């Protein structure tokens, strides 16, 4: 049974200097990222919302070093894994993920 999508957005995932564009989907139980280019090795990811320990704003960085935007969020899981997404309306995502 497929869950209803609460929100979706075109996004860029960043991991150090590596970045990939794709779609971020929020459902009642999951946060899913589907990359447009699956060959880059950054996704797809399915994060369980119950495993999220923290969601906060962060900076999107060029080359993994230089801040280029404040429109980004970082999702930290209980195991310490971190996922950073550059997206529009980060405050709305923070609000939805804080529930």
PDB file of C-alpha atoms in Angstrom:
ATOM      1  CA  UNK A   1       0.000   0.000   0.000  1.00  0.00           C
ATOM      2  CA  UNK A   2       1.500   3.304  -1.079  1.00  0.00           C
ATOM      3  CA  UNK A   3       1.410   6.231   1.344  1.00  0.00           C
ATOM      4  CA  UNK A   4       0.045   9.621   0.377  1.00  0.00           C
ATOM      5  CA  UNK A   5       2.637  12.282  -0.319  1.00  0.00           C
ATOM      6  CA  UNK A   6       2.327  15.176   2.142  1.00  0.00           C
ATOM      7  CA  UNK A   7       4.909  17.358   0.391  1.00  0.00           C
ATOM      8  CA  UNK A   8       7.431  17.033  -2.406  1.00  0.00           C
ATOM      9  CA  UNK A   9      10.091  19.313  -3.784  1.00  0.00           C
ATOM     10  CA  UNK A  10      12.908  19.396  -6.280  1.00  0.00           C
ATOM     11  CA  UNK A  11      16.049  19.308  -4.167  1.00  0.00           C
ATOM     12  CA  UNK A  12      19.785  18.827  -4.196  1.00  0.00           C
ATOM     13  CA  UNK A  13      21.361  16.411  -1.769  1.00  0.00           C
ATOM     14  CA  UNK A  14      24.889  17.257  -0.706  1.00  0.00           C
ATOM     15  CA  UNK A  15      27.484  15.042   0.900  1.00  0.00           C
ATOM     16  CA  UNK A  16      30.761  16.926   1.223  1.00  0.00           C
ATOM     17  CA  UNK A  17      31.695  18.000  -2.302  1.00  0.00           C
ATOM     18  CA  UNK A  18      29.306  15.519  -3.939  1.00  0.00           C
ATOM     19  CA  UNK A  19      25.871  16.763  -4.972  1.00  0.00           C
ATOM     20  CA  UNK A  20      22.917  15.285  -6.842  1.00  0.00           C
ATOM     21  CA  UNK A  21      19.613  16.765  -7.959  1.00  0.00           C
ATOM     22  CA  UNK A  22      16.402  14.876  -7.391  1.00  0.00           C
ATOM     23  CA  UNK A  23      12.999  14.833  -5.700  1.00  0.00           C
ATOM     24  CA  UNK A  24      12.367  14.838  -1.950  1.00  0.00           C
ATOM     25  CA  UNK A  25       9.052  13.305  -0.830  1.00  0.00           C
ATOM     26  CA  UNK A  26       7.495  13.421   2.614  1.00  0.00           C
ATOM     27  CA  UNK A  27       4.885  10.875   3.685  1.00  0.00           C
ATOM     28  CA  UNK A  28       3.411  10.099   7.087  1.00  0.00           C
ATOM     29  CA  UNK A  29       6.129   7.526   7.833  1.00  0.00           C
ATOM     30  CA  UNK A  30       9.045   8.270   5.488  1.00  0.00           C
ATOM     31  CA  UNK A  31      11.270  10.883   3.910  1.00  0.00           C
ATOM     32  CA  UNK A  32      12.293   9.715   0.441  1.00  0.00           C
ATOM     33  CA  UNK A  33      14.916  11.104  -1.902  1.00  0.00           C
ATOM     34  CA  UNK A  34      14.968   9.955  -5.528  1.00  0.00           C
ATOM     35  CA  UNK A  35      17.956  11.237  -7.544  1.00  0.00           C
ATOM     36  CA  UNK A  36      17.534  12.086 -11.217  1.00  0.00           C
ATOM     37  CA  UNK A  37      20.923  10.495 -11.955  1.00  0.00           C
ATOM     38  CA  UNK A  38      21.101   7.177 -10.130  1.00  0.00           C
ATOM     39  CA  UNK A  39      24.690   6.548 -11.274  1.00  0.00           C
ATOM     40  CA  UNK A  40      26.185   9.175  -8.933  1.00  0.00           C
ATOM     41  CA  UNK A  41      25.619   6.975  -5.872  1.00  0.00           C
ATOM     42  CA  UNK A  42      23.694   9.607  -3.872  1.00  0.00           C
ATOM     43  CA  UNK A  43      20.399   7.828  -3.360  1.00  0.00           C
ATOM     44  CA  UNK A  44      17.751   6.751  -3.565  1.00  0.00           C
ATOM     45  CA  UNK A  45      17.198   7.056   0.184  1.00  0.00           C
ATOM     46  CA  UNK A  46      14.241   6.125   2.354  1.00  0.00           C
ATOM     47  CA  UNK A  47      14.539   7.614   5.834  1.00  0.00           C
ATOM     48  CA  UNK A  48      12.063   6.451   8.475  1.00  0.00           C
ATOM     49  CA  UNK A  49      10.554   9.459  10.251  1.00  0.00           C
ATOM     50  CA  UNK A  50      10.610   7.589  13.567  1.00  0.00           C
ATOM     51  CA  UNK A  51      14.414   7.321  13.229  1.00  0.00           C
ATOM     52  CA  UNK A  52      14.904  11.097  12.830  1.00  0.00           C
ATOM     53  CA  UNK A  53      16.538  12.578  15.928  1.00  0.00           C
ATOM     54  CA  UNK A  54      16.992  16.163  14.689  1.00  0.00           C
ATOM     55  CA  UNK A  55      16.075  18.425  11.770  1.00  0.00           C
ATOM     56  CA  UNK A  56      17.712  21.837  11.461  1.00  0.00           C
ATOM     57  CA  UNK A  57      18.585  24.554   8.972  1.00  0.00           C
ATOM     58  CA  UNK A  58      22.077  24.387   7.518  1.00  0.00           C
ATOM     59  CA  UNK A  59      24.073  26.028   4.752  1.00  0.00           C
ATOM     60  CA  UNK A  60      24.276  24.727   1.213  1.00  0.00           C
ATOM     61  CA  UNK A  61      27.955  24.735   0.275  1.00  0.00           C
ATOM     62  CA  UNK A  62      29.787  24.970  -3.013  1.00  0.00           C
ATOM     63  CA  UNK A  63      32.656  22.513  -3.222  1.00  0.00           C
ATOM     64  CA  UNK A  64      31.706  21.292   0.245  1.00  0.00           C
ATOM     65  CA  UNK A  65      33.350  24.389   1.751  1.00  0.00           C
ATOM     66  CA  UNK A  66      31.949  27.737   0.605  1.00  0.00           C
ATOM     67  CA  UNK A  67      28.437  28.708   1.788  1.00  0.00           C
ATOM     68  CA  UNK A  68      26.253  29.479  -1.234  1.00  0.00           C
ATOM     69  CA  UNK A  69      22.732  29.360   0.230  1.00  0.00           C
ATOM     70  CA  UNK A  70      20.895  29.231   3.523  1.00  0.00           C
ATOM     71  CA  UNK A  71      18.007  27.331   1.915  1.00  0.00           C
ATOM     72  CA  UNK A  72      19.053  23.943   3.226  1.00  0.00           C
ATOM     73  CA  UNK A  73      18.156  21.476   5.964  1.00  0.00           C
ATOM     74  CA  UNK A  74      20.067  18.723   7.691  1.00  0.00           C
ATOM     75  CA  UNK A  75      18.308  15.582   8.859  1.00  0.00           C
ATOM     76  CA  UNK A  76      20.110  13.585  11.551  1.00  0.00           C
ATOM     77  CA  UNK A  77      19.055  10.027  12.351  1.00  0.00           C
ATOM     78  CA  UNK A  78      19.347   8.309  15.718  1.00  0.00           C
ATOM     79  CA  UNK A  79      22.353   6.320  14.406  1.00  0.00           C
ATOM     80  CA  UNK A  80      24.205   9.598  13.698  1.00  0.00           C
ATOM     81  CA  UNK A  81      23.757   9.541   9.899  1.00  0.00           C
ATOM     82  CA  UNK A  82      23.315  13.025   8.425  1.00  0.00           C
ATOM     83  CA  UNK A  83      21.602  14.028   5.188  1.00  0.00           C
ATOM     84  CA  UNK A  84      21.732  17.585   3.828  1.00  0.00           C
ATOM     85  CA  UNK A  85      19.234  18.872   1.301  1.00  0.00           C
ATOM     86  CA  UNK A  86      19.218  22.221  -0.523  1.00  0.00           C
ATOM     87  CA  UNK A  87      15.578  23.092  -1.240  1.00  0.00           C
ATOM     88  CA  UNK A  88      13.060  25.887  -1.416  1.00  0.00           C
ATOM     89  CA  UNK A  89      10.983  26.771   1.650  1.00  0.00           C
ATOM     90  CA  UNK A  90      13.226  25.136   4.285  1.00  0.00           C
ATOM     91  CA  UNK A  91      11.090  26.647   7.089  1.00  0.00           C
ATOM     92  CA  UNK A  92       8.039  24.788   5.767  1.00  0.00           C
ATOM     93  CA  UNK A  93      10.003  21.516   5.648  1.00  0.00           C
ATOM     94  CA  UNK A  94      11.287  22.110   9.189  1.00  0.00           C
ATOM     95  CA  UNK A  95       7.729  22.682  10.402  1.00  0.00           C
ATOM     96  CA  UNK A  96       6.414  19.535   8.712  1.00  0.00           C
ATOM     97  CA  UNK A  97       9.301  17.391   9.941  1.00  0.00           C
ATOM     98  CA  UNK A  98       8.996  18.658  13.516  1.00  0.00           C
ATOM     99  CA  UNK A  99       5.517  17.112  13.876  1.00  0.00           C
TER     100      UNK A  99
END
